[in-house]
CSV table of C-alpha atoms in Angstrom, one decimal:
chain,number,residue,atom,x,y,z
A,23,MET,CA,4.8,7.8,36.9
A,24,ILE,CA,2.3,9.3,34.3
A,25,SER,CA,-0.1,11.7,35.9
A,26,ARG,CA,-3.9,12.0,35.1
A,27,GLN,CA,-3.4,15.4,33.5
A,28,GLN,CA,-0.6,14.1,31.4
A,29,ASN,CA,-2.8,11.0,30.1
A,30,ILE,CA,-5.3,13.5,29.2
A,31,LEU,CA,-3.1,15.8,27.1
A,32,ALA,CA,-1.8,12.9,25.3
A,33,TYR,CA,-5.0,11.7,24.3
A,34,SER,CA,-6.1,15.3,23.6
A,35,TRP,CA,-3.1,15.4,21.0
A,36,ILE,CA,-3.8,11.9,19.7
A,37,TRP,CA,-7.8,13.0,18.9
A,38,ILE,CA,-6.6,16.4,17.4
A,39,VAL,CA,-4.3,14.5,15.0
A,40,TYR,CA,-6.9,12.1,13.9
A,41,ILE,CA,-9.4,14.9,13.4
A,42,LEU,CA,-6.7,16.7,11.4
A,43,MET,CA,-6.0,13.2,9.4
A,44,TYR,CA,-9.8,12.3,8.8
A,45,LEU,CA,-11.6,15.6,8.7
A,46,PRO,CA,-11.1,16.2,4.9
A,47,ILE,CA,-12.3,12.5,4.1
A,48,ALA,CA,-15.3,13.0,6.2
A,49,VAL,CA,-16.0,16.5,4.1
A,50,ILE,CA,-15.4,14.7,0.9
A,51,ALA,CA,-18.3,12.0,2.3
A,52,ILE,CA,-20.6,14.8,2.8
A,53,PHE,CA,-20.5,16.6,-0.4
A,54,SER,CA,-20.5,13.4,-2.3
A,55,PHE,CA,-24.2,13.1,-1.2
A,56,ASN,CA,-25.1,16.5,-1.7
A,57,SER,CA,-27.3,17.2,-4.5
A,58,SER,CA,-25.8,20.5,-5.5
A,59,GLU,CA,-22.9,20.6,-8.4
A,60,ILE,CA,-21.4,23.5,-6.1
A,61,ILE,CA,-19.2,22.1,-3.5
A,62,ALA,CA,-20.2,24.5,-0.8
A,63,PHE,CA,-22.4,24.7,2.5
A,64,PRO,CA,-25.1,24.8,3.2
A,65,LEU,CA,-26.0,21.5,1.6
A,66,GLN,CA,-29.0,21.6,-0.8
A,67,GLY,CA,-30.2,17.9,-0.4
A,68,PHE,CA,-29.4,14.1,-0.1
A,69,THR,CA,-28.6,12.4,-3.5
A,70,THR,CA,-26.7,9.1,-4.9
A,71,ASP,CA,-27.0,10.2,-8.4
A,72,TRP,CA,-23.1,11.1,-8.3
A,73,TYR,CA,-22.2,7.6,-7.3
A,74,ALA,CA,-24.1,6.4,-10.3
A,75,GLN,CA,-22.8,9.1,-12.5
A,76,ALA,CA,-19.2,7.7,-11.4
A,77,LEU,CA,-19.9,4.1,-11.9
A,78,THR,CA,-21.0,4.6,-15.6
A,79,ASP,CA,-18.3,7.0,-16.5
A,80,GLY,CA,-16.5,4.7,-19.1
A,81,ARG,CA,-13.2,6.8,-19.1
A,82,LEU,CA,-13.0,6.5,-15.3
A,83,LEU,CA,-13.7,2.8,-15.5
A,84,GLY,CA,-10.9,2.4,-17.9
A,85,GLY,CA,-8.6,4.0,-15.4
A,86,LEU,CA,-9.7,1.6,-13.0
A,87,LYS,CA,-9.2,-1.4,-15.1
A,88,LEU,CA,-5.4,0.1,-15.7
A,89,THR,CA,-5.2,0.4,-11.9
A,90,PHE,CA,-5.9,-3.2,-11.4
A,91,LEU,CA,-3.5,-4.2,-14.1
A,92,VAL,CA,-0.9,-2.4,-12.4
A,93,ALA,CA,-1.7,-3.1,-8.8
A,94,ILE,CA,-1.9,-6.8,-9.2
A,95,PRO,CA,1.4,-7.3,-10.6
A,96,THR,CA,3.2,-5.0,-8.6
A,97,ALA,CA,1.6,-6.4,-5.4
A,98,LEU,CA,2.8,-10.0,-6.7
A,99,PHE,CA,6.3,-8.9,-7.7
A,100,SER,CA,6.9,-6.8,-4.5
A,101,THR,CA,5.6,-9.6,-2.3
A,102,ILE,CA,7.6,-12.3,-3.8
A,103,LEU,CA,10.9,-10.0,-3.5
A,104,GLY,CA,9.9,-9.0,0.1
A,105,ALA,CA,9.9,-12.5,1.1
A,106,MET,CA,13.2,-13.4,-0.4
A,107,ALA,CA,14.6,-10.4,1.3
A,108,ALA,CA,13.0,-11.3,4.6
A,109,LEU,CA,14.3,-14.6,4.4
A,110,ALA,CA,17.7,-13.7,3.6
A,111,LEU,CA,17.6,-11.3,6.3
A,112,THR,CA,16.0,-13.5,9.4
A,113,ARG,CA,16.8,-17.1,8.2
A,114,TYR,CA,20.3,-17.5,6.5
A,115,PRO,CA,23.4,-16.5,7.9
A,116,MET,CA,25.1,-14.1,5.6
A,117,ARG,CA,28.1,-11.4,5.9
A,118,TYR,CA,26.9,-7.5,5.3
A,119,ARG,CA,23.3,-8.3,6.6
A,120,PHE,CA,23.1,-4.6,7.7
A,121,LEU,CA,24.1,-3.4,4.3
A,122,LEU,CA,21.3,-5.6,2.6
A,123,LEU,CA,18.7,-4.0,5.1
A,124,VAL,CA,19.8,-0.4,4.1
A,125,PHE,CA,19.5,-1.3,0.4
A,126,VAL,CA,16.0,-3.0,1.0
A,127,LEU,CA,14.8,0.1,3.3
A,128,MET,CA,16.3,2.8,1.0
A,129,PRO,CA,13.3,3.4,-1.1
A,130,PHE,CA,11.4,4.2,1.8
A,131,LEU,CA,13.7,7.0,3.0
A,132,ILE,CA,14.4,8.6,-0.1
A,133,PRO,CA,11.7,11.1,-1.2
A,134,LYS,CA,9.4,9.7,-4.0
A,135,VAL,CA,10.2,12.7,-6.1
A,136,ILE,CA,13.7,12.0,-6.3
A,137,LEU,CA,13.1,8.4,-7.0
A,138,ALA,CA,10.9,9.1,-9.8
A,139,VAL,CA,13.3,11.6,-11.4
A,140,ALA,CA,15.9,9.0,-11.1
A,141,GLN,CA,14.0,6.3,-12.6
A,142,LEU,CA,12.6,8.6,-15.8
A,143,ILE,CA,16.3,9.5,-16.2
A,144,LEU,CA,17.4,5.8,-16.1
A,145,LEU,CA,14.5,5.0,-18.7
A,146,ALA,CA,15.3,7.8,-21.1
A,147,ASP,CA,19.1,6.6,-21.1
A,148,LEU,CA,18.1,3.1,-21.6
A,149,GLY,CA,15.7,4.2,-24.4
A,150,ILE,CA,12.8,2.6,-22.7
A,151,GLY,CA,9.4,4.1,-23.4
A,152,ARG,CA,7.0,4.7,-20.5
A,153,SER,CA,4.3,2.3,-20.1
A,154,LEU,CA,2.2,-0.1,-17.7
A,155,TRP,CA,5.4,-2.0,-17.1
A,156,THR,CA,7.5,0.9,-16.2
A,157,ILE,CA,4.9,1.8,-13.7
A,158,ILE,CA,4.9,-1.4,-12.3
A,159,ALA,CA,8.6,-1.8,-12.0
A,160,GLY,CA,9.0,1.7,-10.3
A,161,GLN,CA,6.2,0.8,-7.9
A,162,THR,CA,7.7,-2.5,-6.8
A,163,ILE,CA,10.9,-0.6,-5.8
A,164,VAL,CA,9.0,1.8,-3.7
A,165,ILE,CA,6.8,-0.9,-2.1
A,166,LEU,CA,9.3,-3.4,-1.4
A,167,PRO,CA,10.2,-2.3,2.2
A,168,PHE,CA,6.8,-2.7,3.2
A,169,THR,CA,6.6,-6.3,2.0
A,170,THR,CA,9.9,-7.1,3.4
A,171,LEU,CA,9.0,-5.8,7.0
A,172,VAL,CA,5.8,-7.6,7.1
A,173,ASN,CA,7.0,-10.9,6.1
A,174,ALA,CA,10.2,-10.3,8.3
A,175,SER,CA,7.8,-9.8,11.2
A,176,VAL,CA,6.2,-13.2,10.6
A,177,LEU,CA,9.5,-15.2,10.0
A,178,MET,CA,10.8,-13.8,13.2
A,179,ARG,CA,8.0,-15.3,15.1
A,180,ILE,CA,8.5,-18.8,13.5
A,181,ASP,CA,10.4,-21.2,15.9
A,182,ASN,CA,13.5,-22.1,14.1
A,183,ARG,CA,13.4,-25.7,15.9
A,184,LEU,CA,10.6,-26.5,13.5
A,185,GLU,CA,12.9,-26.4,10.7
A,186,GLU,CA,15.7,-28.0,12.4
A,187,ALA,CA,13.4,-31.1,13.1
A,188,ALA,CA,12.9,-31.3,9.5
A,189,PHE,CA,16.5,-31.4,8.8
A,190,ASP,CA,16.9,-34.1,11.4
A,191,LEU,CA,14.4,-36.3,9.8
A,192,GLY,CA,16.3,-36.1,6.5
A,193,ALA,CA,14.7,-33.1,4.7
A,194,SER,CA,16.7,-31.0,2.3
A,195,HIS,CA,16.7,-27.2,2.4
A,196,PHE,CA,14.2,-26.9,-0.2
A,197,SER,CA,11.9,-29.4,1.3
A,198,ALA,CA,12.0,-27.7,4.7
A,199,PHE,CA,11.1,-24.6,3.1
A,200,LYS,CA,8.3,-25.9,1.1
A,201,ARG,CA,6.9,-28.1,3.8
A,202,VAL,CA,7.8,-26.2,7.1
A,203,THR,CA,8.6,-22.7,6.4
A,204,LEU,CA,6.2,-21.6,3.5
A,205,PRO,CA,3.0,-22.7,5.0
A,206,LEU,CA,3.8,-20.8,8.3
A,207,MET,CA,4.5,-17.6,6.0
A,208,LYS,CA,1.2,-17.9,4.1
A,209,ASN,CA,-0.8,-15.5,6.3
A,210,GLY,CA,2.2,-13.0,6.0
A,211,LEU,CA,2.5,-13.4,2.5
A,212,MET,CA,-1.3,-12.9,2.2
A,213,ALA,CA,-1.1,-9.6,4.1
A,214,SER,CA,1.9,-8.3,2.2
A,215,TRP,CA,0.1,-8.6,-0.9
A,216,PHE,CA,-3.0,-6.9,0.4
A,217,ILE,CA,-0.8,-3.9,1.5
A,218,ALA,CA,1.1,-3.7,-1.5
A,219,PHE,CA,-2.0,-3.6,-3.5
A,220,VAL,CA,-3.3,-0.9,-1.6
A,221,LEU,CA,-0.3,1.1,-1.7
A,222,SER,CA,0.2,0.6,-5.4
A,223,SER,CA,-3.6,1.6,-6.4
A,224,ALA,CA,-3.1,4.9,-4.2
A,225,GLU,CA,0.5,5.9,-5.5
A,226,TYR,CA,0.2,9.1,-7.5
A,227,VAL,CA,3.7,10.4,-7.5
A,228,LEU,CA,5.7,7.6,-9.5
A,229,THR,CA,2.9,7.0,-11.5
A,230,SER,CA,2.3,10.4,-12.8
A,231,PHE,CA,6.3,10.6,-13.6
A,232,LEU,CA,6.3,7.0,-15.3
A,233,SER,CA,3.0,6.7,-16.9
A,234,GLY,CA,2.6,7.2,-20.6
A,235,ARG,CA,-0.6,7.7,-22.5
A,236,GLU,CA,-2.3,4.8,-20.5
A,237,GLN,CA,-3.3,6.5,-17.1
A,238,PRO,CA,-4.6,4.6,-14.1
A,239,LEU,CA,-7.5,5.9,-12.0
A,240,SER,CA,-4.9,8.1,-9.6
A,241,ILE,CA,-3.9,9.9,-12.2
A,242,LEU,CA,-7.1,10.7,-13.9
A,243,VAL,CA,-8.8,11.6,-10.5
A,244,ALA,CA,-6.0,14.1,-9.8
A,245,SER,CA,-6.2,15.8,-13.3
A,246,ASP,CA,-9.9,16.2,-13.0
A,247,PHE,CA,-9.5,17.8,-9.3
A,248,ARG,CA,-7.3,20.3,-10.9
A,249,PHE,CA,-9.7,21.4,-13.5
A,250,ASN,CA,-13.4,20.4,-12.5
A,251,VAL,CA,-14.4,19.8,-9.1
A,252,SER,CA,-17.2,17.6,-9.3
A,253,PRO,CA,-19.1,15.8,-6.5
A,254,ALA,CA,-18.6,12.7,-8.6
A,255,LEU,CA,-14.9,12.8,-8.0
A,256,ASP,CA,-16.0,13.1,-4.4
A,257,SER,CA,-17.8,10.0,-4.5
A,258,ILE,CA,-14.9,7.9,-6.4
A,259,ALA,CA,-12.4,9.2,-3.8
A,260,LEU,CA,-14.8,8.1,-1.1
A,261,MET,CA,-15.2,4.6,-2.7
A,262,LEU,CA,-11.4,4.3,-3.1
A,263,VAL,CA,-10.7,5.2,0.6
A,264,LEU,CA,-13.3,2.8,1.8
A,265,ALA,CA,-12.0,-0.1,-0.4
A,266,ASN,CA,-8.5,0.7,0.5
A,267,ILE,CA,-9.6,0.9,4.3
A,268,ALA,CA,-11.1,-2.7,3.6
A,269,LEU,CA,-8.3,-4.2,2.1
A,270,ILE,CA,-5.9,-3.0,4.8
A,271,GLY,CA,-8.2,-4.1,7.6
A,272,PHE,CA,-8.4,-7.4,5.9
A,273,GLY,CA,-4.6,-7.7,5.6
A,274,GLU,CA,-4.3,-6.7,9.3
A,275,PHE,CA,-6.5,-9.3,10.3
A,276,ILE,CA,-4.4,-11.8,8.1
A,277,ARG,CA,-1.2,-10.6,9.8
A,278,ARG,CA,-2.6,-10.7,13.4
A,279,ARG,CA,-3.7,-14.4,12.5
A,280,SER,CA,0.0,-15.1,11.6
A,281,GLN,CA,1.3,-13.9,15.0
A,282,LYS,CA,-1.0,-16.3,17.1
């Protein structure tokens, strides 16, 4: 039985981890409202000019547009492929199911740098130039394990007897999937799309290797942080963090609804 001291110690470690994770974000949020261009204490005053500057920067807005052009199709492709893999793993009898599971989850286990270098070498051997489509392909592979697990968790909670009842009433496999399984998967599909969108918009390692002259916002912000640490970049970073948290929260809300 866990003693009171052990319980306090466990909660203390949890709070330490949370502090180490979110303290840098809190510091960025503080300096994004600081009126001084120098990112240092003490603070000089409160201002929202850095947000106005970030939202009127054409270069950064162009990077944001490219981020959407990459994240939307990446989320769509990874959600569709993840749903197909989840159906194969949970709904249909097949040999070597474990090998399929390992194959799907492999991008999650391999370091992204190794995946990025391997994909870059493959593109060079095939004579394919780097573009937005190479970013989409690379990110889809990396995000596929997450969308597969989300959809599989939804499918595992769907009662198989509902499909069996549809078969007994004369429905074909396609009709049963369209009229029974797919509507029950809807919330899981939406949740996996939101999660994939957030992961794609925040991806840096693969994007930096696979992008050409067209660079999404994550590359631009990382480059600016290397050479020019401005409070405007802090404001952009904070807006991205808040947007990603909102999308993840919405996706989690949809996933929880699908479990009821």
